[in-house]
Amino acid sequence: MTQQLDLPDIQGNVIRPYGRFGYPVGRYVFYNISEGAVARAFVAALIERVTTSVDWGDGPDQRPQPPWTLNLAFSYQGLKSLELPVASLIGFSPEFVQGMKDRRDILGDNGPSAPEHWDPIWQRNRETREHDVHIFVQINARSTEQREAAYRWLCDKAAAFAP
């Protein structure tokens, strides 16, 4: 049995290696959630621009290829901070809930790969999790100028929701 994928419901970076599709430059932006309601509104504002897996082209079920792409990912702590219902949170795998740092021994992150050698953004306060990375925003663009335009768009959106 073959099942048709719901391409508008799948982020483009899941199906497309953007570098092979003419997007050689990118920027990664990380956010921490301090207020669930504000963060939900921010995410809702970003969703309008999230790049899906819909085919690019001029056909009836296609979209024009964008100058830049935007995709989102969330950590478990991020979803928790967004105040997802407990019924949803308990459905995630223990591996996702624990996160990479808590699974360092299983993953082989020791010696030079140990958490104390990770970039500072991943070494925040793990006790209170108040500075954890909650939202990952990935921008890919066809040129440096387009990447910077996308980054300005993202910064403007974030500024509108800053406390």
Coordinates of N, CA and C in Angstrom, one line a residue:
M1 N 0.8 -1.2 0.0 CA 0.0 0.0 0.0 C 0.9 1.2 0.0
T2 N 0.6 2.2 -0.9 CA 1.3 3.4 -1.0 C 0.5 4.5 -0.4
Q3 N 1.1 5.3 0.4 CA 0.3 6.4 1.0 C 1.0 7.8 0.6
Q4 N 0.1 8.7 0.2 CA 0.5 10.0 -0.3 C 1.0 10.8 0.9
L5 N 2.2 11.5 0.8 CA 2.6 12.3 1.9 C 1.9 13.7 1.8
D6 N 1.6 14.2 3.0 CA 0.9 15.5 3.1 C 2.0 16.6 3.1
L7 N 2.5 16.9 1.9 CA 3.7 17.8 1.8 C 3.5 19.2 2.4
P8 N 2.3 19.8 2.4 CA 2.2 21.1 3.1 C 2.3 21.0 4.6
D9 N 2.2 19.8 5.1 CA 2.3 19.6 6.6 C 3.7 19.1 7.0
I10 N 4.7 19.0 6.1 CA 6.0 18.5 6.3 C 7.0 19.7 6.0
Q11 N 7.9 20.0 7.0 CA 8.8 21.1 6.7 C 9.8 20.7 5.6
G12 N 10.1 21.6 4.8 CA 11.0 21.4 3.6 C 12.3 20.8 3.9
N13 N 12.9 21.2 5.1 CA 14.3 20.7 5.4 C 14.3 19.2 5.7
V14 N 13.1 18.6 5.9 CA 13.0 17.2 6.1 C 13.2 16.4 4.8
I15 N 12.7 16.9 3.7 CA 12.7 16.2 2.4 C 13.8 16.7 1.5
R16 N 14.1 18.0 1.6 CA 15.0 18.7 0.7 C 16.4 19.0 1.3
P17 N 17.5 18.6 0.8 CA 18.8 19.1 1.2 C 19.0 20.5 0.5
Y18 N 18.7 21.5 1.3 CA 18.7 22.9 0.6 C 19.9 23.2 -0.1
G19 N 21.1 22.8 0.3 CA 22.3 23.1 -0.4 C 22.3 22.6 -1.8
R20 N 21.7 21.5 -2.1 CA 21.6 20.9 -3.4 C 20.6 21.6 -4.3
F21 N 19.7 22.5 -3.6 CA 18.7 23.1 -4.4 C 19.0 24.6 -4.5
G22 N 20.3 25.0 -4.4 CA 20.6 26.4 -4.6 C 20.6 27.3 -3.4
Y23 N 20.7 26.8 -2.2 CA 20.7 27.5 -1.0 C 22.0 27.3 -0.2
P24 N 23.1 27.9 -0.7 CA 24.4 27.6 -0.2 C 24.8 28.3 1.2
V25 N 24.0 29.3 1.6 CA 24.3 30.1 2.8 C 23.1 29.9 3.8
G26 N 23.5 29.9 5.1 CA 22.5 29.7 6.1 C 22.8 30.5 7.4
R27 N 21.8 30.5 8.3 CA 22.0 31.1 9.6 C 21.1 30.3 10.5
Y28 N 21.7 30.0 11.7 CA 20.9 29.3 12.8 C 20.7 30.3 13.9
V29 N 19.5 30.3 14.4 CA 19.1 31.2 15.5 C 18.4 30.4 16.6
F30 N 18.8 30.7 17.8 CA 18.3 29.9 18.9 C 17.6 30.8 19.9
Y31 N 16.4 30.3 20.4 CA 15.6 31.1 21.3 C 15.4 30.3 22.6
N32 N 15.2 31.1 23.7 CA 14.8 30.5 25.0 C 13.4 31.1 25.3
I33 N 12.5 30.3 25.8 CA 11.2 30.8 26.1 C 11.1 31.1 27.6
S34 N 10.6 32.3 27.9 CA 10.4 32.7 29.3 C 8.9 32.9 29.6
E35 N 8.1 33.1 28.5 CA 6.7 33.2 28.7 C 6.0 32.4 27.6
G36 N 5.2 31.4 28.0 CA 4.6 30.5 27.1 C 3.7 31.2 26.1
A37 N 2.8 32.1 26.6 CA 1.8 32.7 25.7 C 2.5 33.6 24.7
V38 N 3.5 34.3 25.1 CA 4.2 35.2 24.2 C 5.0 34.3 23.1
A39 N 5.6 33.3 23.6 CA 6.3 32.4 22.7 C 5.3 31.7 21.7
R40 N 4.2 31.3 22.1 CA 3.2 30.7 21.2 C 2.8 31.7 20.1
A41 N 2.6 33.0 20.5 CA 2.3 34.1 19.5 C 3.4 34.3 18.5
F42 N 4.7 34.2 19.0 CA 5.8 34.4 18.2 C 5.9 33.2 17.2
V43 N 5.7 32.0 17.7 CA 5.8 30.8 16.8 C 4.6 31.0 15.7
A44 N 3.5 31.4 16.1 CA 2.4 31.5 15.2 C 2.7 32.6 14.1
A45 N 3.5 33.6 14.5 CA 3.9 34.6 13.5 C 4.9 34.0 12.5
L46 N 5.7 33.1 13.0 CA 6.7 32.5 12.1 C 6.1 31.5 11.2
I47 N 5.1 30.8 11.6 CA 4.5 29.7 10.8 C 4.1 30.2 9.4
E48 N 3.7 31.4 9.3 CA 3.3 32.0 8.0 C 4.4 31.9 7.0
R49 N 5.6 31.8 7.5 CA 6.8 31.8 6.5 C 7.6 30.5 6.5
V50 N 7.1 29.5 7.3 CA 7.8 28.2 7.3 C 7.8 27.6 6.0
T51 N 8.9 27.1 5.5 CA 9.0 26.5 4.2 C 8.6 25.0 4.3
T52 N 7.6 24.6 3.5 CA 7.1 23.3 3.6 C 7.7 22.4 2.5
S53 N 7.3 21.2 2.3 CA 7.8 20.3 1.3 C 7.1 20.3 0.0
V54 N 6.2 21.3 -0.1 CA 5.4 21.4 -1.4 C 6.4 21.6 -2.5
D55 N 6.2 21.0 -3.6 CA 7.1 21.1 -4.8 C 7.2 22.5 -5.3
W56 N 8.4 22.8 -5.7 CA 8.6 24.2 -6.3 C 8.4 24.1 -7.8
G57 N 7.8 25.1 -8.4 CA 7.6 25.2 -9.8 C 6.4 26.0 -10.1
D58 N 5.9 25.9 -11.4 CA 4.8 26.7 -11.8 C 3.5 25.9 -12.0
G59 N 3.4 24.7 -11.5 CA 2.2 23.9 -11.7 C 1.2 24.2 -10.7
P60 N 0.0 23.6 -10.8 CA -1.1 23.9 -9.9 C -0.9 23.6 -8.5
D61 N -0.2 22.5 -8.2 CA 0.1 22.1 -6.8 C 1.5 22.5 -6.4
Q62 N 2.1 23.5 -7.0 CA 3.4 23.9 -6.7 C 3.5 25.3 -6.3
R63 N 4.6 25.7 -5.7 CA 4.9 27.1 -5.3 C 6.1 27.5 -5.9
P64 N 6.3 28.8 -6.1 CA 7.5 29.4 -6.7 C 8.6 29.1 -5.7
Q65 N 9.8 28.9 -6.2 CA 11.0 28.6 -5.3 C 11.3 29.9 -4.6
P66 N 11.3 29.9 -3.2 CA 11.6 31.1 -2.5 C 13.0 31.6 -2.5
P67 N 13.3 32.8 -2.2 CA 14.7 33.3 -2.2 C 15.4 32.8 -0.9
W68 N 14.6 32.5 0.1 CA 15.1 32.0 1.4 C 14.1 31.1 2.0
T69 N 14.6 30.1 2.8 CA 13.7 29.2 3.5 C 13.8 29.4 5.0
L70 N 12.8 29.0 5.7 CA 12.8 29.1 7.2 C 12.1 27.8 7.7
N71 N 12.8 27.2 8.7 CA 12.3 26.0 9.3 C 12.5 26.1 10.8
L72 N 11.7 25.4 11.6 CA 11.7 25.4 13.0 C 11.9 24.0 13.6
A73 N 12.6 24.0 14.8 CA 12.6 22.8 15.6 C 12.5 23.2 17.0
F74 N 12.1 22.2 17.9 CA 11.8 22.5 19.3 C 12.5 21.4 20.1
S75 N 13.1 21.8 21.2 CA 13.5 20.8 22.2 C 12.3 20.4 23.1
Y76 N 12.5 19.3 23.8 CA 11.4 18.9 24.7 C 11.1 20.0 25.7
Q77 N 12.2 20.6 26.3 CA 12.0 21.7 27.2 C 11.3 22.9 26.6
G78 N 11.6 23.1 25.3 CA 10.9 24.2 24.6 C 9.4 23.9 24.4
L79 N 9.0 22.7 24.1 CA 7.6 22.3 24.0 C 6.9 22.4 25.3
K80 N 7.6 22.0 26.4 CA 7.1 22.2 27.7 C 6.9 23.6 28.1
S81 N 7.9 24.5 27.7 CA 7.8 25.9 28.0 C 6.7 26.6 27.1
L82 N 6.4 26.0 26.0 CA 5.2 26.5 25.2 C 3.9 26.1 25.8
E83 N 4.0 25.3 26.8 CA 2.8 24.9 27.6 C 1.9 23.9 26.8
L84 N 2.6 23.0 26.1 CA 1.8 21.9 25.4 C 1.1 21.1 26.5
P85 N -0.1 20.6 26.2 CA -0.8 19.8 27.1 C 0.1 18.6 27.6
V86 N -0.1 18.2 28.8 CA 0.6 17.0 29.4 C 0.4 15.8 28.5
A87 N -0.9 15.6 28.1 CA -1.2 14.5 27.2 C -0.3 14.4 26.0
S88 N 0.1 15.5 25.5 CA 1.0 15.5 24.3 C 2.4 15.3 24.8
L89 N 2.9 15.9 25.8 CA 4.2 15.8 26.3 C 4.6 14.4 26.7
I90 N 3.7 13.6 27.3 CA 4.0 12.3 27.7 C 4.1 11.3 26.6
G91 N 3.7 11.7 25.4 CA 3.8 10.9 24.2 C 5.2 10.8 23.6
F92 N 6.1 11.7 24.0 CA 7.5 11.8 23.4 C 8.4 10.7 24.0
S93 N 9.3 10.3 23.2 CA 10.2 9.2 23.6 C 11.1 9.7 24.8
P94 N 11.5 8.7 25.6 CA 12.4 9.1 26.7 C 13.7 9.8 26.3
E95 N 14.2 9.3 25.1 CA 15.4 9.9 24.5 C 15.3 11.4 24.2
F96 N 14.2 11.8 23.7 CA 13.9 13.2 23.4 C 13.7 14.0 24.6
V97 N 13.0 13.4 25.6 CA 12.8 14.1 26.9 C 14.1 14.3 27.6
Q98 N 15.0 13.4 27.6 CA 16.2 13.5 28.3 C 17.2 14.5 27.7
G99 N 17.2 14.5 26.4 CA 18.1 15.4 25.7 C 19.5 14.9 25.6
M100 N 20.4 15.5 24.8 CA 21.7 14.9 24.5 C 22.6 15.0 25.7
K101 N 22.6 16.1 26.4 CA 23.5 16.2 27.5 C 23.3 15.1 28.6
D102 N 22.1 14.9 28.9 CA 21.8 13.8 29.9 C 22.0 12.4 29.4
R103 N 22.2 12.3 28.1 CA 22.5 11.0 27.5 C 23.9 10.9 27.0
R104 N 24.8 11.8 27.5 CA 26.2 11.8 27.0 C 26.9 10.5 27.1
D105 N 26.7 9.7 28.1 CA 27.4 8.5 28.3 C 26.9 7.5 27.2
I106 N 25.6 7.4 26.9 CA 25.1 6.5 25.9 C 25.5 6.9 24.5
L107 N 25.6 8.2 24.3 CA 26.0 8.7 23.0 C 27.5 8.8 22.7
G108 N 28.3 8.5 23.8 CA 29.7 8.5 23.6 C 30.4 9.9 23.7
D109 N 29.7 10.8 24.3 CA 30.2 12.2 24.4 C 31.1 12.3 25.6
N110 N 32.4 11.8 25.4 CA 33.4 11.9 26.5 C 34.7 12.4 25.9
G111 N 35.7 12.6 26.7 CA 36.9 13.2 26.2 C 36.7 14.5 25.5
P112 N 37.3 14.7 24.3 CA 37.1 15.9 23.6 C 35.7 16.2 23.2
S113 N 34.8 15.2 23.2 CA 33.4 15.4 22.8 C 32.5 15.6 24.0
A114 N 33.1 15.6 25.2 CA 32.3 15.8 26.5 C 31.6 17.1 26.5
P115 N 30.4 17.2 27.2 CA 29.7 18.4 27.3 C 30.5 19.7 27.7
E116 N 31.5 19.5 28.5 CA 32.3 20.7 29.0 C 33.1 21.3 27.8
H117 N 33.2 20.6 26.7 CA 33.8 21.1 25.5 C 32.9 21.6 24.5
W118 N 31.6 21.5 24.7 CA 30.6 22.0 23.8 C 30.6 23.5 23.7
D119 N 30.0 24.0 22.6 CA 29.9 25.5 22.5 C 29.1 26.0 23.7
P120 N 29.4 27.3 24.1 CA 28.8 27.8 25.3 C 27.2 27.8 25.3
I121 N 26.6 27.9 24.2 CA 25.2 28.0 24.1 C 24.6 26.7 24.7
W122 N 25.3 25.6 24.6 CA 24.8 24.3 25.0 C 25.2 24.0 26.5
Q123 N 25.9 24.9 27.1 CA 26.4 24.7 28.5 C 25.7 25.7 29.5
R124 N 24.5 26.1 29.2 CA 23.8 27.0 30.1 C 23.4 26.3 31.4
N125 N 22.6 27.0 32.2 CA 22.2 26.4 33.5 C 21.3 25.2 33.3
R126 N 21.9 24.1 33.5 CA 21.1 22.8 33.3 C 20.2 22.5 34.5
E127 N 20.5 23.1 35.6 CA 19.6 22.8 36.8 C 18.2 23.5 36.7
T128 N 18.2 24.8 36.4 CA 16.9 25.4 36.2 C 16.4 25.4 34.8
R129 N 17.2 25.2 33.9 CA 16.9 25.2 32.4 C 16.4 26.5 32.0
E130 N 16.7 27.6 32.7 CA 16.2 28.9 32.3 C 16.9 29.5 31.1
H131 N 18.0 28.9 30.7 CA 18.7 29.4 29.6 C 18.9 28.4 28.5
D132 N 18.1 27.3 28.5 CA 18.2 26.3 27.5 C 17.8 26.8 26.2
V133 N 18.2 26.1 25.1 CA 17.7 26.4 23.8 C 16.4 25.7 23.7
H134 N 15.4 26.5 23.4 CA 14.0 25.9 23.3 C 13.5 25.9 21.8
I135 N 13.9 26.9 21.0 CA 13.5 26.9 19.6 C 14.7 27.1 18.8
F136 N 14.8 26.3 17.7 CA 15.9 26.4 16.7 C 15.2 26.9 15.4
V137 N 15.7 28.0 14.9 CA 15.3 28.6 13.6 C 16.4 28.4 12.6
Q138 N 16.1 27.8 11.5 CA 17.1 27.5 10.4 C 16.7 28.4 9.2
I139 N 17.6 29.2 8.8 CA 17.4 30.0 7.6 C 18.4 29.5 6.6
N140 N 18.0 29.3 5.4 CA 18.8 29.0 4.2 C 18.5 29.9 3.1
A141 N 19.5 30.4 2.4 CA 19.2 31.4 1.3 C 20.1 31.2 0.1
R142 N 19.6 31.8 -1.0 CA 20.3 31.7 -2.3 C 21.6 32.6 -2.3
S143 N 21.6 33.6 -1.5 CA 22.7 34.6 -1.5 C 22.9 35.1 0.0
T144 N 24.0 35.7 0.2 CA 24.3 36.3 1.5 C 23.3 37.5 1.7
E145 N 23.0 38.2 0.7 CA 22.0 39.3 0.9 C 20.6 38.8 1.2
Q146 N 20.2 37.7 0.6 CA 18.9 37.2 0.9 C 18.9 36.6 2.3
R147 N 20.0 36.0 2.7 CA 20.1 35.5 4.1 C 19.9 36.6 5.1
E148 N 20.6 37.7 4.8 CA 20.5 38.8 5.8 C 19.1 39.4 5.8
A149 N 18.4 39.5 4.6 CA 17.0 39.9 4.6 C 16.1 39.0 5.4
A150 N 16.4 37.7 5.3 CA 15.6 36.8 6.1 C 15.9 37.0 7.6
Y151 N 17.1 37.2 7.9 CA 17.5 37.4 9.3 C 16.9 38.7 9.9
R152 N 16.9 39.7 9.1 CA 16.2 41.0 9.5 C 14.7 40.7 9.7
W153 N 14.1 40.0 8.8 CA 12.6 39.7 9.0 C 12.4 38.9 10.3
L154 N 13.3 37.9 10.6 CA 13.2 37.2 11.8 C 13.4 38.1 13.0
C155 N 14.4 38.9 13.0 CA 14.6 39.8 14.1 C 13.5 40.8 14.3
D156 N 12.9 41.3 13.3 CA 11.7 42.2 13.4 C 10.6 41.4 14.1
K157 N 10.3 40.2 13.6 CA 9.3 39.4 14.3 C 9.6 39.2 15.7
A158 N 10.8 38.8 16.1 CA 11.2 38.6 17.5 C 11.0 39.9 18.3
A159 N 11.4 41.0 17.8 CA 11.3 42.3 18.5 C 9.9 42.6 18.8
A160 N 9.0 42.2 17.9 CA 7.5 42.5 18.2 C 7.0 41.7 19.4
F161 N 7.7 40.7 19.8 CA 7.3 39.8 20.9 C 8.2 39.9 22.1
A162 N 9.2 40.8 22.1 CA 10.1 40.9 23.2 C 9.4 41.5 24.4
P163 N 9.8 41.0 25.6 CA 9.1 41.6 26.8 C 9.6 43.0 27.1

